[in-house]
């Protein structure tokens, strides 16, 4: 028995030497390769199974009709809504007034110019509206066009708004003195200047035609040589217009005979005076 076991010792010795040397690392590398291969095979199989399941789910979903399609084709109730109910809802919605239509109507109404005007004061026109022909300005000692009318009245005479509107500015102008500007519908604005310091309205206030906004004073430095008067202007979309023509053309308020005659005589006087005026010296009247 002892003789038969002797040959094994050299083999065990060689194996131990092999494992204690490079053999250990070779065996370790083989183990790592085997583990990596097994992991790769297992992972590939799992991913393939997942992909197959996703494809199958997509195909089954695309082949089955949606609930909304079924509702359209059959007309049956889906989540409590039928085809007939939706059409009824559409019909009721289209038959009712939309908010955009209401807004458009309101905007159209706000763009309608006033139909009722009243004269701010009753007096004689001493400076006519003359946007093209220069008029002599005694205070400034020059010739200039006039985008206003000056109506002579006693100092302290109440000044009335010519139409419904909103007060957009109350200020003291260096040339025209105390001034009130009123915004009307239709892009119209009216300007009342040469007022006393005490005005009866404030900015943002909504007023009606005939509302007293102030009183005639003598605060306009550019017209101080004139008798007490109201400096009155009107504009449409920012462009000056003849205020007396606008007021007198109102269908509900005809022109007064005194102002019509005054306007006519003032225009004639202006024409005769300005015919010799040098146009090169014309400057805007303010």
Tab-separated table of C-alpha atoms in Angstrom:
chain	number	residue	atom	x	y	z
A	1	UNK	CA	0.000	0.000	0.000
A	2	UNK	CA	2.845	2.355	0.816
A	3	UNK	CA	4.545	1.698	-2.491
A	4	UNK	CA	1.384	2.381	-4.531
A	5	UNK	CA	0.908	5.866	-2.935
A	6	UNK	CA	4.432	7.143	-3.540
A	7	UNK	CA	3.974	8.212	-7.212
A	8	UNK	CA	1.140	10.704	-6.217
A	9	UNK	CA	3.425	12.983	-4.244
A	10	UNK	CA	5.347	14.362	-7.198
A	11	UNK	CA	2.072	15.127	-9.068
A	12	UNK	CA	0.620	16.947	-6.087
A	13	UNK	CA	3.821	18.883	-5.698
A	14	UNK	CA	3.767	19.960	-9.361
A	15	UNK	CA	0.085	21.022	-9.122
A	16	UNK	CA	0.768	23.051	-5.983
A	17	UNK	CA	3.663	24.782	-7.667
A	18	UNK	CA	1.502	25.467	-10.733
A	19	UNK	CA	-1.304	26.971	-8.635
A	20	UNK	CA	1.076	29.048	-6.548
A	21	UNK	CA	2.597	30.484	-9.726
A	22	UNK	CA	0.970	31.658	-12.990
A	23	UNK	CA	-1.601	28.899	-12.881
A	24	UNK	CA	-3.630	30.733	-10.268
A	25	UNK	CA	-4.119	33.754	-12.492
A	26	UNK	CA	-4.931	31.601	-15.501
A	27	UNK	CA	-7.619	29.785	-13.521
A	28	UNK	CA	-8.990	33.091	-12.229
A	29	UNK	CA	-9.195	34.487	-15.765
A	30	UNK	CA	-11.013	31.377	-16.992
A	31	UNK	CA	-13.513	31.712	-14.141
A	32	UNK	CA	-14.176	35.354	-14.949
A	33	UNK	CA	-14.700	34.555	-18.637
A	34	UNK	CA	-17.147	31.810	-17.714
A	35	UNK	CA	-19.087	34.090	-15.344
A	36	UNK	CA	-19.226	36.901	-17.930
A	37	UNK	CA	-20.452	34.542	-20.642
A	38	UNK	CA	-23.186	33.205	-18.409
A	39	UNK	CA	-24.294	36.741	-17.467
A	40	UNK	CA	-24.345	37.837	-21.119
A	41	UNK	CA	-26.449	34.841	-22.160
A	42	UNK	CA	-28.903	35.406	-19.298
A	43	UNK	CA	-29.215	39.158	-20.025
A	44	UNK	CA	-29.713	38.635	-23.764
A	45	UNK	CA	-32.507	36.165	-23.128
A	46	UNK	CA	-34.269	38.539	-20.724
A	47	UNK	CA	-34.082	41.529	-23.118
A	48	UNK	CA	-35.361	39.435	-25.990
A	49	UNK	CA	-38.330	38.326	-23.910
A	50	UNK	CA	-39.128	41.930	-22.951
A	51	UNK	CA	-38.919	43.108	-26.564
A	52	UNK	CA	-41.234	40.332	-27.696
A	53	UNK	CA	-43.759	41.260	-25.001
A	54	UNK	CA	-43.704	44.972	-25.934
A	55	UNK	CA	-44.195	44.229	-29.649
A	56	UNK	CA	-47.095	41.934	-28.868
A	57	UNK	CA	-48.737	44.557	-26.639
A	58	UNK	CA	-48.367	47.245	-29.330
A	59	UNK	CA	-49.875	45.042	-32.017
A	60	UNK	CA	-52.843	44.113	-29.825
A	61	UNK	CA	-53.436	47.756	-28.881
A	62	UNK	CA	-53.364	48.949	-32.502
A	63	UNK	CA	-55.686	46.179	-33.646
A	64	UNK	CA	-58.356	46.936	-30.984
A	65	UNK	CA	-60.739	49.883	-31.696
A	66	UNK	CA	-60.546	52.896	-29.340
A	67	UNK	CA	-63.450	53.867	-27.144
A	68	UNK	CA	-63.946	57.137	-29.005
A	69	UNK	CA	-64.002	55.327	-32.378
A	70	UNK	CA	-66.577	52.941	-31.036
A	71	UNK	CA	-68.644	55.846	-29.858
A	72	UNK	CA	-68.474	57.502	-33.290
A	73	UNK	CA	-69.356	54.310	-35.163
A	74	UNK	CA	-72.128	53.012	-32.904
A	75	UNK	CA	-73.439	56.151	-31.273
A	76	UNK	CA	-73.474	54.356	-27.914
A	77	UNK	CA	-72.696	56.167	-24.700
A	78	UNK	CA	-69.023	56.402	-23.776
A	79	UNK	CA	-68.284	57.829	-20.313
A	80	UNK	CA	-71.794	59.233	-20.238
A	81	UNK	CA	-71.475	61.264	-23.489
A	82	UNK	CA	-73.331	60.331	-26.681
A	83	UNK	CA	-72.933	61.607	-30.203
A	84	UNK	CA	-76.334	63.297	-30.043
A	85	UNK	CA	-75.419	65.095	-26.809
A	86	UNK	CA	-72.223	66.486	-28.293
A	87	UNK	CA	-74.073	67.794	-31.325
A	88	UNK	CA	-76.695	69.346	-29.062
A	89	UNK	CA	-73.922	71.001	-27.084
A	90	UNK	CA	-72.383	72.341	-30.288
A	91	UNK	CA	-75.750	73.647	-31.436
A	92	UNK	CA	-76.430	75.402	-28.152
A	93	UNK	CA	-72.938	76.892	-28.139
A	94	UNK	CA	-73.251	78.239	-31.672
A	95	UNK	CA	-76.713	79.647	-31.036
A	96	UNK	CA	-75.613	81.631	-27.966
A	97	UNK	CA	-73.800	84.990	-28.282
A	98	UNK	CA	-70.045	84.611	-28.000
A	99	UNK	CA	-67.901	86.841	-25.812
A	100	UNK	CA	-65.874	87.977	-28.838
A	101	UNK	CA	-69.054	89.143	-30.566
A	102	UNK	CA	-70.102	91.063	-27.457
A	103	UNK	CA	-66.674	92.664	-27.233
A	104	UNK	CA	-66.806	93.674	-30.897
A	105	UNK	CA	-70.244	95.220	-30.429
A	106	UNK	CA	-69.052	97.119	-27.367
A	107	UNK	CA	-65.986	98.344	-29.235
A	108	UNK	CA	-68.104	99.451	-32.178
A	109	UNK	CA	-70.383	101.343	-29.824
A	110	UNK	CA	-67.443	103.104	-28.184
A	111	UNK	CA	-66.186	104.205	-31.600
A	112	UNK	CA	-69.462	105.940	-32.430
A	113	UNK	CA	-69.106	109.714	-32.260
A	114	UNK	CA	-71.508	111.667	-30.031
A	115	UNK	CA	-74.747	112.781	-31.681
A	116	UNK	CA	-75.594	115.477	-29.152
A	117	UNK	CA	-73.427	118.550	-28.609
A	118	UNK	CA	-73.865	121.767	-26.687
A	119	UNK	CA	-71.947	125.029	-26.900
A	120	UNK	CA	-69.490	125.429	-24.014
A	121	UNK	CA	-70.305	129.152	-23.683
A	122	UNK	CA	-72.494	131.652	-25.505
A	123	UNK	CA	-70.596	134.649	-26.858
A	124	UNK	CA	-68.934	136.232	-29.869
A	125	UNK	CA	-66.153	134.517	-31.769
A	126	UNK	CA	-63.156	136.851	-31.792
A	127	UNK	CA	-60.679	134.337	-33.251
A	128	UNK	CA	-62.010	131.991	-35.898
A	129	UNK	CA	-60.776	128.520	-36.762
A	130	UNK	CA	-58.252	129.080	-39.574
A	131	UNK	CA	-55.945	126.109	-40.225
A	132	UNK	CA	-54.659	127.407	-43.574
A	133	UNK	CA	-54.739	131.219	-43.502
A	134	UNK	CA	-52.535	132.990	-40.918
A	135	UNK	CA	-54.221	135.353	-38.449
A	136	UNK	CA	-52.490	138.216	-36.657
A	137	UNK	CA	-51.878	137.474	-32.984
A	138	UNK	CA	-51.762	140.729	-31.070
A	139	UNK	CA	-50.149	139.249	-27.972
A	140	UNK	CA	-47.343	137.474	-29.813
A	141	UNK	CA	-47.172	140.181	-32.493
A	142	UNK	CA	-46.984	137.658	-35.340
A	143	UNK	CA	-49.087	135.909	-37.948
A	144	UNK	CA	-50.097	132.338	-37.280
A	145	UNK	CA	-52.720	129.769	-38.221
A	146	UNK	CA	-55.497	129.078	-35.738
A	147	UNK	CA	-56.608	125.561	-34.767
A	148	UNK	CA	-59.046	126.890	-32.171
A	149	UNK	CA	-61.841	129.376	-31.685
A	150	UNK	CA	-61.735	132.105	-29.044
A	151	UNK	CA	-65.207	133.000	-27.753
A	152	UNK	CA	-65.448	136.283	-25.846
A	153	UNK	CA	-67.491	136.174	-22.624
A	154	UNK	CA	-67.269	137.772	-19.203
A	155	UNK	CA	-64.617	136.490	-16.840
A	156	UNK	CA	-66.103	133.914	-14.501
A	157	UNK	CA	-68.636	132.617	-17.046
A	158	UNK	CA	-69.253	128.859	-16.469
A	159	UNK	CA	-67.769	126.602	-19.144
A	160	UNK	CA	-69.714	123.445	-20.069
A	161	UNK	CA	-68.594	120.186	-21.668
A	162	UNK	CA	-69.707	120.088	-25.302
A	163	UNK	CA	-70.539	116.351	-25.214
A	164	UNK	CA	-70.470	113.241	-23.046
A	165	UNK	CA	-66.981	112.038	-22.293
A	166	UNK	CA	-64.192	111.403	-19.803
A	167	UNK	CA	-61.804	113.996	-18.420
A	168	UNK	CA	-58.334	112.804	-19.437
A	169	UNK	CA	-56.232	115.766	-18.318
A	170	UNK	CA	-56.390	118.820	-16.073
A	171	UNK	CA	-53.234	120.917	-16.262
A	172	UNK	CA	-51.686	124.363	-16.423
A	173	UNK	CA	-50.129	125.053	-19.804
A	174	UNK	CA	-47.382	127.649	-20.118
A	175	UNK	CA	-49.098	129.337	-23.065
A	176	UNK	CA	-52.800	128.465	-22.723
A	177	UNK	CA	-53.105	128.605	-18.931
A	178	UNK	CA	-55.493	126.368	-17.015
A	179	UNK	CA	-56.708	123.652	-19.357
A	180	UNK	CA	-59.161	120.735	-19.282
A	181	UNK	CA	-59.117	117.999	-21.942
A	182	UNK	CA	-62.122	115.690	-22.417
A	183	UNK	CA	-62.078	112.452	-24.443
A	184	UNK	CA	-65.279	111.607	-26.348
A	185	UNK	CA	-66.306	108.556	-28.367
A	186	UNK	CA	-65.369	108.323	-32.020
A	187	UNK	CA	-61.784	109.531	-31.461
A	188	UNK	CA	-62.922	113.062	-30.554
A	189	UNK	CA	-61.283	115.303	-27.977
A	190	UNK	CA	-62.299	118.760	-26.753
A	191	UNK	CA	-59.940	121.264	-25.140
A	192	UNK	CA	-61.040	124.125	-22.873
A	193	UNK	CA	-58.307	126.630	-21.962
A	194	UNK	CA	-57.829	130.099	-20.438
A	195	UNK	CA	-59.826	128.934	-17.400
A	196	UNK	CA	-59.564	130.040	-13.794
A	197	UNK	CA	-57.336	128.003	-11.498
A	198	UNK	CA	-60.334	126.405	-9.802
A	199	UNK	CA	-61.887	123.743	-12.072
A	200	UNK	CA	-64.971	121.671	-11.260
A	201	UNK	CA	-63.785	118.296	-12.600
A	202	UNK	CA	-60.870	115.956	-12.056
A	203	UNK	CA	-58.915	113.588	-14.262
A	204	UNK	CA	-60.716	110.283	-14.891
A	205	UNK	CA	-64.167	111.691	-14.185
A	206	UNK	CA	-66.989	110.769	-16.572
A	207	UNK	CA	-69.137	113.755	-17.479
A	208	UNK	CA	-72.176	114.526	-19.635
A	209	UNK	CA	-72.853	117.204	-22.202
A	210	UNK	CA	-73.556	120.446	-20.354
A	211	UNK	CA	-71.571	119.528	-17.230
A	212	UNK	CA	-69.799	122.613	-15.850
A	213	UNK	CA	-66.060	121.952	-15.931
A	214	UNK	CA	-64.761	125.371	-14.897
A	215	UNK	CA	-65.006	129.118	-15.491
A	216	UNK	CA	-63.490	131.576	-17.968
A	217	UNK	CA	-60.367	133.270	-16.651
A	218	UNK	CA	-57.330	135.115	-18.021
A	219	UNK	CA	-54.609	132.511	-17.589
A	220	UNK	CA	-53.556	132.104	-21.262
A	221	UNK	CA	-50.309	134.032	-21.569
A	222	UNK	CA	-50.245	133.700	-25.370
A	223	UNK	CA	-53.661	135.432	-25.600
A	224	UNK	CA	-53.411	137.879	-22.712
A	225	UNK	CA	-53.999	140.890	-25.001
A	226	UNK	CA	-57.490	139.644	-25.861
A	227	UNK	CA	-60.629	140.356	-23.861
A	228	UNK	CA	-61.774	137.592	-21.468
A	229	UNK	CA	-62.614	134.565	-23.585
A	230	UNK	CA	-62.739	130.780	-23.794
A	231	UNK	CA	-60.024	129.098	-25.840
A	232	UNK	CA	-61.868	126.112	-27.380
A	233	UNK	CA	-60.412	123.355	-29.554
A	234	UNK	CA	-61.618	120.021	-30.931
A	235	UNK	CA	-59.611	117.174	-32.444
A	236	UNK	CA	-60.483	113.943	-34.198
A	237	UNK	CA	-57.889	111.179	-33.998
A	238	UNK	CA	-55.321	113.776	-33.007
A	239	UNK	CA	-56.017	116.148	-35.894
A	240	UNK	CA	-57.606	119.602	-35.345
A	241	UNK	CA	-61.150	120.122	-36.611
A	242	UNK	CA	-63.473	123.128	-36.589
A	243	UNK	CA	-65.262	122.925	-33.228
A	244	UNK	CA	-68.149	125.219	-34.174
A	245	UNK	CA	-68.892	123.302	-37.393
A	246	UNK	CA	-68.871	120.047	-35.400
A	247	UNK	CA	-71.244	121.404	-32.763
A	248	UNK	CA	-73.563	123.174	-35.184
A	249	UNK	CA	-73.835	120.116	-37.441
A	250	UNK	CA	-75.299	118.093	-34.585
A	251	UNK	CA	-78.712	116.796	-35.605
A	252	UNK	CA	-80.186	117.300	-32.161
A	253	UNK	CA	-78.702	120.719	-31.464
A	254	UNK	CA	-78.983	123.298	-34.237
A	255	UNK	CA	-76.694	126.318	-34.435
A	256	UNK	CA	-77.640	129.426	-32.530
A	257	UNK	CA	-78.193	132.446	-34.744
A	258	UNK	CA	-75.918	134.678	-32.699
A	259	UNK	CA	-72.931	132.338	-32.925
A	260	UNK	CA	-73.552	131.575	-36.579
A	261	UNK	CA	-73.518	135.296	-37.402
A	262	UNK	CA	-70.511	135.835	-35.157
A	263	UNK	CA	-68.632	132.995	-36.816
A	264	UNK	CA	-69.482	134.337	-40.256
A	265	UNK	CA	-68.432	137.881	-39.426
A	266	UNK	CA	-65.243	136.641	-37.762
A	267	UNK	CA	-64.377	134.579	-40.829
A	268	UNK	CA	-64.973	137.547	-43.127
A	269	UNK	CA	-62.876	139.780	-40.904
A	270	UNK	CA	-60.133	137.167	-40.853
A	271	UNK	CA	-60.162	136.838	-44.646
A	272	UNK	CA	-59.885	140.592	-45.207
A	273	UNK	CA	-57.140	140.929	-42.599
A	274	UNK	CA	-55.072	137.921	-43.623
A	275	UNK	CA	-55.108	138.527	-47.368
A	276	UNK	CA	-52.042	140.720	-46.954
A	277	UNK	CA	-50.366	138.509	-44.373
A	278	UNK	CA	-47.044	136.969	-45.417
A	279	UNK	CA	-47.505	133.206	-45.403
A	280	UNK	CA	-43.813	132.635	-44.700
A	281	UNK	CA	-44.302	134.014	-41.167
A	282	UNK	CA	-47.194	131.682	-40.295
A	283	UNK	CA	-46.849	129.743	-37.050
A	284	UNK	CA	-49.368	127.519	-35.219
A	285	UNK	CA	-51.717	129.372	-32.903
A	286	UNK	CA	-51.379	128.338	-29.283
